[in-house]
Amino acid sequence: MHIVIVLTLVLHVLSGVFWAGSTFTLARMGGPAAEKLLRPQMGCAGMVVVTGALLWFLIHTGGTPGTTEHILALGALAAIAAAAVQGMGLRAAGKGAGSEGSITAQSGGAAVMTQRIAALFLAVAVICMAAARYA
């Protein structure tokens, strides 16, 4: 069982590091890379949510939820909100794809705004994960 927890945790952390790191970077820099990274970010977001749910099932089920579980739940909700914001950005970008597949609808400010809003939610999620360990 421990190997399953370790492997799930590794996938959760690596996906989360890419997702949050790229979001924080794009929120600061913006530019055309924002549209190019939306799909990989959403892939990592999906991996984070699935592995997070599995970790919850493996570690935190059974028993009365305590402070740790409440903090982790808040972080999970913040991460899901970030994924929703970025998912709406991806959807808007996809609607703006031209005949050559270029993404134009979410150019410049809108792409950066999507990343900034998601970055706020992800900052809450990261803080919750770090704080839950010591709650």
Short mmCIF file of N, CA and C in Angstrom, two decimals:
data_model
loop_
_atom_site.label_atom_id
_atom_site.label_comp_id
_atom_site.label_asym_id
_atom_site.label_seq_id
_atom_site.Cartn_x
_atom_site.Cartn_y
_atom_site.Cartn_z
N MET A 1 0.82 -1.20 0.00
CA MET A 1 0.00 0.00 0.00
C MET A 1 0.86 1.26 0.00
N HIS A 2 1.99 1.20 0.70
CA HIS A 2 2.82 2.39 0.78
C HIS A 2 3.36 2.81 -0.58
N ILE A 3 3.67 1.85 -1.45
CA ILE A 3 4.19 2.19 -2.77
C ILE A 3 3.12 2.91 -3.59
N VAL A 4 1.87 2.51 -3.44
CA VAL A 4 0.78 3.18 -4.15
C VAL A 4 0.66 4.63 -3.67
N ILE A 5 0.75 4.83 -2.37
CA ILE A 5 0.67 6.18 -1.82
C ILE A 5 1.84 7.02 -2.31
N VAL A 6 3.04 6.45 -2.28
CA VAL A 6 4.23 7.19 -2.71
C VAL A 6 4.13 7.56 -4.19
N LEU A 7 3.77 6.62 -5.03
CA LEU A 7 3.66 6.90 -6.48
C LEU A 7 2.56 7.92 -6.76
N THR A 8 1.45 7.79 -6.08
CA THR A 8 0.35 8.75 -6.26
C THR A 8 0.79 10.14 -5.81
N LEU A 9 1.47 10.21 -4.69
CA LEU A 9 1.96 11.49 -4.18
C LEU A 9 2.97 12.13 -5.14
N VAL A 10 3.86 11.31 -5.70
CA VAL A 10 4.85 11.84 -6.66
C VAL A 10 4.14 12.42 -7.88
N LEU A 11 3.17 11.69 -8.43
CA LEU A 11 2.41 12.20 -9.59
C LEU A 11 1.66 13.47 -9.22
N HIS A 12 1.09 13.50 -8.03
CA HIS A 12 0.34 14.67 -7.57
C HIS A 12 1.25 15.89 -7.47
N VAL A 13 2.39 15.71 -6.84
CA VAL A 13 3.31 16.83 -6.63
C VAL A 13 3.93 17.30 -7.94
N LEU A 14 4.41 16.38 -8.78
CA LEU A 14 5.03 16.79 -10.04
C LEU A 14 4.05 17.50 -10.96
N SER A 15 2.84 16.98 -11.06
CA SER A 15 1.82 17.65 -11.88
C SER A 15 1.47 19.01 -11.30
N GLY A 16 1.35 19.06 -9.99
CA GLY A 16 1.02 20.33 -9.33
C GLY A 16 2.10 21.37 -9.47
N VAL A 17 3.36 20.94 -9.41
CA VAL A 17 4.47 21.88 -9.56
C VAL A 17 4.46 22.49 -10.97
N PHE A 18 4.26 21.65 -11.99
CA PHE A 18 4.20 22.21 -13.35
C PHE A 18 3.01 23.14 -13.50
N TRP A 19 1.85 22.69 -13.04
CA TRP A 19 0.63 23.48 -13.20
C TRP A 19 0.74 24.82 -12.49
N ALA A 20 1.10 24.80 -11.21
CA ALA A 20 1.20 26.05 -10.46
C ALA A 20 2.36 26.91 -10.96
N GLY A 21 3.49 26.28 -11.21
CA GLY A 21 4.66 27.04 -11.67
C GLY A 21 4.43 27.73 -13.00
N SER A 22 3.85 27.02 -13.95
CA SER A 22 3.58 27.64 -15.25
C SER A 22 2.50 28.71 -15.12
N THR A 23 1.53 28.49 -14.25
CA THR A 23 0.48 29.49 -14.05
C THR A 23 1.05 30.75 -13.44
N PHE A 24 1.89 30.61 -12.40
CA PHE A 24 2.49 31.78 -11.77
C PHE A 24 3.37 32.54 -12.76
N THR A 25 4.13 31.81 -13.57
CA THR A 25 5.01 32.44 -14.55
C THR A 25 4.21 33.18 -15.61
N LEU A 26 3.18 32.53 -16.15
CA LEU A 26 2.37 33.17 -17.19
C LEU A 26 1.56 34.32 -16.64
N ALA A 27 1.15 34.25 -15.39
CA ALA A 27 0.43 35.36 -14.78
C ALA A 27 1.31 36.60 -14.71
N ARG A 28 2.58 36.38 -14.54
CA ARG A 28 3.53 37.49 -14.46
C ARG A 28 3.97 37.98 -15.84
N MET A 29 4.23 37.03 -16.74
CA MET A 29 4.80 37.37 -18.05
C MET A 29 3.76 37.52 -19.16
N GLY A 30 2.78 36.64 -19.16
CA GLY A 30 1.77 36.66 -20.22
C GLY A 30 2.37 36.27 -21.56
N GLY A 31 1.90 36.90 -22.60
CA GLY A 31 2.43 36.66 -23.93
C GLY A 31 1.78 35.47 -24.61
N PRO A 32 2.29 35.16 -25.81
CA PRO A 32 1.70 34.09 -26.61
C PRO A 32 1.86 32.70 -26.00
N ALA A 33 2.80 32.53 -25.07
CA ALA A 33 2.99 31.23 -24.45
C ALA A 33 1.77 30.83 -23.62
N ALA A 34 0.99 31.79 -23.18
CA ALA A 34 -0.18 31.50 -22.35
C ALA A 34 -1.14 30.57 -23.08
N GLU A 35 -1.41 30.85 -24.34
CA GLU A 35 -2.32 30.00 -25.10
C GLU A 35 -1.70 28.63 -25.38
N LYS A 36 -0.40 28.59 -25.61
CA LYS A 36 0.27 27.34 -25.94
C LYS A 36 0.33 26.40 -24.75
N LEU A 37 0.35 26.93 -23.56
CA LEU A 37 0.47 26.09 -22.37
C LEU A 37 -0.86 25.74 -21.73
N LEU A 38 -1.96 26.26 -22.22
CA LEU A 38 -3.25 25.97 -21.60
C LEU A 38 -3.59 24.48 -21.62
N ARG A 39 -3.37 23.81 -22.73
CA ARG A 39 -3.69 22.39 -22.80
C ARG A 39 -2.81 21.56 -21.86
N PRO A 40 -1.47 21.75 -21.87
CA PRO A 40 -0.66 21.01 -20.88
C PRO A 40 -1.04 21.34 -19.44
N GLN A 41 -1.39 22.60 -19.19
CA GLN A 41 -1.81 22.96 -17.84
C GLN A 41 -3.09 22.21 -17.46
N MET A 42 -4.02 22.11 -18.37
CA MET A 42 -5.27 21.42 -18.07
C MET A 42 -5.03 19.92 -17.88
N GLY A 43 -4.09 19.35 -18.62
CA GLY A 43 -3.73 17.95 -18.42
C GLY A 43 -3.18 17.73 -17.02
N CYS A 44 -2.30 18.62 -16.60
CA CYS A 44 -1.75 18.52 -15.24
C CYS A 44 -2.81 18.79 -14.19
N ALA A 45 -3.71 19.72 -14.47
CA ALA A 45 -4.80 19.99 -13.53
C ALA A 45 -5.64 18.74 -13.32
N GLY A 46 -5.96 18.06 -14.41
CA GLY A 46 -6.71 16.81 -14.31
C GLY A 46 -5.97 15.76 -13.49
N MET A 47 -4.66 15.66 -13.73
CA MET A 47 -3.85 14.70 -12.98
C MET A 47 -3.82 15.05 -11.49
N VAL A 48 -3.72 16.35 -11.19
CA VAL A 48 -3.70 16.79 -9.79
C VAL A 48 -5.02 16.44 -9.10
N VAL A 49 -6.12 16.69 -9.76
CA VAL A 49 -7.44 16.41 -9.15
C VAL A 49 -7.63 14.91 -8.95
N VAL A 50 -7.28 14.11 -9.95
CA VAL A 50 -7.46 12.65 -9.83
C VAL A 50 -6.55 12.07 -8.76
N THR A 51 -5.27 12.45 -8.77
CA THR A 51 -4.36 11.91 -7.76
C THR A 51 -4.68 12.45 -6.37
N GLY A 52 -5.15 13.69 -6.30
CA GLY A 52 -5.57 14.24 -5.01
C GLY A 52 -6.75 13.48 -4.43
N ALA A 53 -7.71 13.15 -5.28
CA ALA A 53 -8.86 12.37 -4.83
C ALA A 53 -8.42 10.98 -4.37
N LEU A 54 -7.50 10.38 -5.11
CA LEU A 54 -6.99 9.06 -4.72
C LEU A 54 -6.24 9.14 -3.39
N LEU A 55 -5.42 10.17 -3.21
CA LEU A 55 -4.72 10.34 -1.94
C LEU A 55 -5.70 10.53 -0.79
N TRP A 56 -6.74 11.30 -1.03
CA TRP A 56 -7.77 11.51 0.00
C TRP A 56 -8.37 10.17 0.40
N PHE A 57 -8.70 9.36 -0.61
CA PHE A 57 -9.30 8.05 -0.36
C PHE A 57 -8.34 7.14 0.41
N LEU A 58 -7.06 7.15 0.02
CA LEU A 58 -6.08 6.25 0.64
C LEU A 58 -5.67 6.69 2.05
N ILE A 59 -5.66 7.99 2.31
CA ILE A 59 -5.10 8.48 3.56
C ILE A 59 -6.14 9.05 4.52
N HIS A 60 -7.15 9.70 4.01
CA HIS A 60 -8.03 10.49 4.87
C HIS A 60 -9.45 9.95 5.03
N THR A 61 -9.76 8.78 4.51
CA THR A 61 -11.11 8.25 4.69
C THR A 61 -11.20 7.47 5.99
N GLY A 62 -12.39 7.37 6.50
CA GLY A 62 -12.61 6.66 7.76
C GLY A 62 -12.20 7.54 8.92
N GLY A 63 -13.04 7.70 9.83
CA GLY A 63 -12.72 8.56 10.96
C GLY A 63 -13.34 9.93 10.78
N THR A 64 -13.23 10.71 11.82
CA THR A 64 -13.80 12.04 11.83
C THR A 64 -12.83 13.03 11.20
N PRO A 65 -13.29 13.83 10.24
CA PRO A 65 -12.40 14.82 9.64
C PRO A 65 -11.94 15.84 10.69
N GLY A 66 -10.65 16.12 10.68
CA GLY A 66 -10.10 17.10 11.60
C GLY A 66 -9.68 18.37 10.88
N THR A 67 -8.87 19.14 11.55
CA THR A 67 -8.40 20.40 10.98
C THR A 67 -7.62 20.17 9.70
N THR A 68 -6.78 19.14 9.67
CA THR A 68 -5.99 18.82 8.48
C THR A 68 -6.89 18.60 7.28
N GLU A 69 -7.92 17.78 7.46
CA GLU A 69 -8.84 17.50 6.34
C GLU A 69 -9.60 18.73 5.90
N HIS A 70 -9.97 19.59 6.83
CA HIS A 70 -10.68 20.82 6.45
C HIS A 70 -9.77 21.74 5.64
N ILE A 71 -8.52 21.85 6.05
CA ILE A 71 -7.58 22.70 5.30
C ILE A 71 -7.31 22.11 3.92
N LEU A 72 -7.13 20.79 3.85
CA LEU A 72 -6.92 20.15 2.55
C LEU A 72 -8.15 20.30 1.65
N ALA A 73 -9.33 20.22 2.22
CA ALA A 73 -10.55 20.39 1.43
C ALA A 73 -10.63 21.79 0.85
N LEU A 74 -10.27 22.79 1.65
CA LEU A 74 -10.24 24.17 1.14
C LEU A 74 -9.25 24.29 -0.01
N GLY A 75 -8.08 23.69 0.14
CA GLY A 75 -7.09 23.70 -0.94
C GLY A 75 -7.58 22.99 -2.19
N ALA A 76 -8.27 21.88 -2.00
CA ALA A 76 -8.81 21.14 -3.14
C ALA A 76 -9.86 21.97 -3.88
N LEU A 77 -10.71 22.65 -3.13
CA LEU A 77 -11.72 23.51 -3.76
C LEU A 77 -11.07 24.66 -4.52
N ALA A 78 -10.00 25.21 -3.97
CA ALA A 78 -9.29 26.29 -4.65
C ALA A 78 -8.64 25.78 -5.94
N ALA A 79 -8.08 24.58 -5.90
CA ALA A 79 -7.47 24.01 -7.10
C ALA A 79 -8.52 23.72 -8.17
N ILE A 80 -9.66 23.22 -7.76
CA ILE A 80 -10.74 22.96 -8.72
C ILE A 80 -11.24 24.28 -9.32
N ALA A 81 -11.32 25.33 -8.51
CA ALA A 81 -11.71 26.64 -9.03
C ALA A 81 -10.68 27.15 -10.05
N ALA A 82 -9.39 26.94 -9.76
CA ALA A 82 -8.35 27.35 -10.72
C ALA A 82 -8.48 26.59 -12.03
N ALA A 83 -8.75 25.30 -11.93
CA ALA A 83 -8.93 24.49 -13.14
C ALA A 83 -10.15 24.97 -13.93
N ALA A 84 -11.20 25.34 -13.23
CA ALA A 84 -12.41 25.84 -13.91
C ALA A 84 -12.11 27.14 -14.65
N VAL A 85 -11.38 28.03 -14.00
CA VAL A 85 -11.03 29.31 -14.63
C VAL A 85 -10.18 29.05 -15.88
N GLN A 86 -9.18 28.20 -15.75
CA GLN A 86 -8.33 27.92 -16.91
C GLN A 86 -9.08 27.14 -17.97
N GLY A 87 -9.99 26.28 -17.55
CA GLY A 87 -10.81 25.55 -18.52
C GLY A 87 -11.69 26.48 -19.34
N MET A 88 -12.24 27.51 -18.68
CA MET A 88 -13.03 28.50 -19.43
C MET A 88 -12.12 29.27 -20.39
N GLY A 89 -10.89 29.52 -19.97
CA GLY A 89 -9.94 30.19 -20.85
C GLY A 89 -9.59 29.34 -22.05
N LEU A 90 -9.43 28.04 -21.84
CA LEU A 90 -9.14 27.12 -22.93
C LEU A 90 -10.31 27.04 -23.89
N ARG A 91 -11.51 27.00 -23.32
CA ARG A 91 -12.71 26.96 -24.16
C ARG A 91 -12.84 28.22 -25.01
N ALA A 92 -12.59 29.37 -24.39
CA ALA A 92 -12.65 30.64 -25.13
C ALA A 92 -11.57 30.68 -26.20
N ALA A 93 -10.40 30.16 -25.87
CA ALA A 93 -9.30 30.14 -26.85
C ALA A 93 -9.64 29.22 -28.01
N GLY A 94 -10.28 28.08 -27.71
CA GLY A 94 -10.66 27.14 -28.76
C GLY A 94 -11.70 27.71 -29.69
N LYS A 95 -12.63 28.49 -29.16
CA LYS A 95 -13.64 29.12 -30.01
C LYS A 95 -13.02 30.16 -30.93
N GLY A 96 -11.89 30.71 -30.51
CA GLY A 96 -11.23 31.73 -31.32
C GLY A 96 -10.23 31.18 -32.30
N ALA A 97 -10.11 29.85 -32.36
CA ALA A 97 -9.13 29.26 -33.28
C ALA A 97 -9.57 29.51 -34.72
N GLY A 98 -8.66 30.02 -35.49
CA GLY A 98 -8.95 30.30 -36.88
C GLY A 98 -8.79 29.07 -37.75
N SER A 99 -8.84 29.25 -39.04
CA SER A 99 -8.75 28.13 -39.96
C SER A 99 -7.38 27.47 -39.92
N GLU A 100 -6.37 28.21 -39.53
CA GLU A 100 -5.03 27.64 -39.48
C GLU A 100 -4.72 27.09 -38.09
N GLY A 101 -5.70 27.12 -37.17
CA GLY A 101 -5.52 26.59 -35.84
C GLY A 101 -4.89 27.59 -34.87
N SER A 102 -4.74 28.82 -35.30
CA SER A 102 -4.17 29.79 -34.38
C SER A 102 -5.23 30.26 -33.41
N ILE A 103 -4.81 30.53 -32.20
CA ILE A 103 -5.74 30.97 -31.18
C ILE A 103 -5.69 32.48 -31.11
N THR A 104 -6.84 33.11 -31.36
CA THR A 104 -6.85 34.57 -31.37
C THR A 104 -7.80 35.18 -30.36
N ALA A 105 -8.77 34.42 -29.90
CA ALA A 105 -9.81 35.01 -29.05
C ALA A 105 -9.28 35.46 -27.71
N GLN A 106 -8.28 34.77 -27.22
CA GLN A 106 -7.81 35.07 -25.88
C GLN A 106 -6.43 35.71 -25.95
N SER A 107 -6.26 36.64 -26.83
CA SER A 107 -4.96 37.25 -26.99
C SER A 107 -4.68 38.24 -25.88
N GLY A 108 -3.41 38.38 -25.58
CA GLY A 108 -2.96 39.42 -24.66
C GLY A 108 -3.60 39.41 -23.30
N GLY A 109 -4.35 40.47 -23.02
CA GLY A 109 -4.87 40.72 -21.68
C GLY A 109 -5.79 39.64 -21.15
N ALA A 110 -6.64 39.07 -21.98
CA ALA A 110 -7.57 38.05 -21.51
C ALA A 110 -6.84 36.79 -21.06
N ALA A 111 -5.82 36.39 -21.80
CA ALA A 111 -5.04 35.21 -21.43
C ALA A 111 -4.30 35.45 -20.12
N VAL A 112 -3.73 36.63 -19.97
CA VAL A 112 -3.02 36.96 -18.74
C VAL A 112 -3.98 37.03 -17.57
N MET A 113 -5.15 37.59 -17.77
CA MET A 113 -6.14 37.68 -16.70
C MET A 113 -6.59 36.29 -16.25
N THR A 114 -6.79 35.38 -17.19
CA THR A 114 -7.15 34.00 -16.85
C THR A 114 -6.07 33.38 -15.96
N GLN A 115 -4.82 33.59 -16.35
CA GLN A 115 -3.71 33.02 -15.58
C GLN A 115 -3.61 33.68 -14.20
N ARG A 116 -3.85 34.96 -14.11
CA ARG A 116 -3.76 35.65 -12.82
C ARG A 116 -4.83 35.20 -11.84
N ILE A 117 -6.03 35.04 -12.34
CA ILE A 117 -7.12 34.56 -11.47
C ILE A 117 -6.81 33.14 -11.01
N ALA A 118 -6.39 32.29 -11.94
CA ALA A 118 -6.04 30.91 -11.58
C ALA A 118 -4.86 30.89 -10.61
N ALA A 119 -3.90 31.79 -10.78
CA ALA A 119 -2.74 31.85 -9.89
C ALA A 119 -3.16 32.15 -8.46
N LEU A 120 -4.14 33.02 -8.29
CA LEU A 120 -4.63 33.32 -6.94
C LEU A 120 -5.22 32.07 -6.28
N PHE A 121 -6.03 31.35 -7.03
CA PHE A 121 -6.62 30.13 -6.50
C PHE A 121 -5.54 29.08 -6.20
N LEU A 122 -4.56 28.96 -7.10
CA LEU A 122 -3.50 27.98 -6.88
C LEU A 122 -2.60 28.36 -5.71
N ALA A 123 -2.43 29.65 -5.49
CA ALA A 123 -1.65 30.07 -4.32
C ALA A 123 -2.35 29.62 -3.04
N VAL A 124 -3.67 29.75 -3.00
CA VAL A 124 -4.43 29.28 -1.84
C VAL A 124 -4.26 27.77 -1.70
N ALA A 125 -4.33 27.03 -2.80
CA ALA A 125 -4.19 25.58 -2.75
C ALA A 125 -2.82 25.16 -2.23
N VAL A 126 -1.77 25.82 -2.71
CA VAL A 126 -0.42 25.48 -2.27
C VAL A 126 -0.24 25.80 -0.78
N ILE A 127 -0.75 26.95 -0.36
CA ILE A 127 -0.66 27.33 1.06
C ILE A 127 -1.39 26.31 1.92
N CYS A 128 -2.57 25.88 1.47
CA CYS A 128 -3.32 24.90 2.24
C CYS A 128 -2.58 23.57 2.35
N MET A 129 -1.99 23.12 1.25
CA MET A 129 -1.24 21.86 1.30
C MET A 129 -0.06 21.96 2.26
N ALA A 130 0.63 23.07 2.24
CA ALA A 130 1.79 23.25 3.13
C ALA A 130 1.33 23.36 4.59
N ALA A 131 0.26 24.08 4.83
CA ALA A 131 -0.21 24.30 6.20
C ALA A 131 -0.88 23.06 6.80
N ALA A 132 -1.51 22.26 5.97
CA ALA A 132 -2.25 21.09 6.47
C ALA A 132 -1.33 20.12 7.20
N ARG A 133 -0.13 20.03 6.77
CA ARG A 133 0.82 19.10 7.38
C ARG A 133 1.06 19.43 8.85
N TYR A 134 0.97 20.69 9.20
CA TYR A 134 1.29 21.13 10.55
C TYR A 134 0.06 21.56 11.35
N ALA A 135 -1.12 21.30 10.82
CA ALA A 135 -2.36 21.70 11.51
C ALA A 135 -2.71 20.74 12.63
#
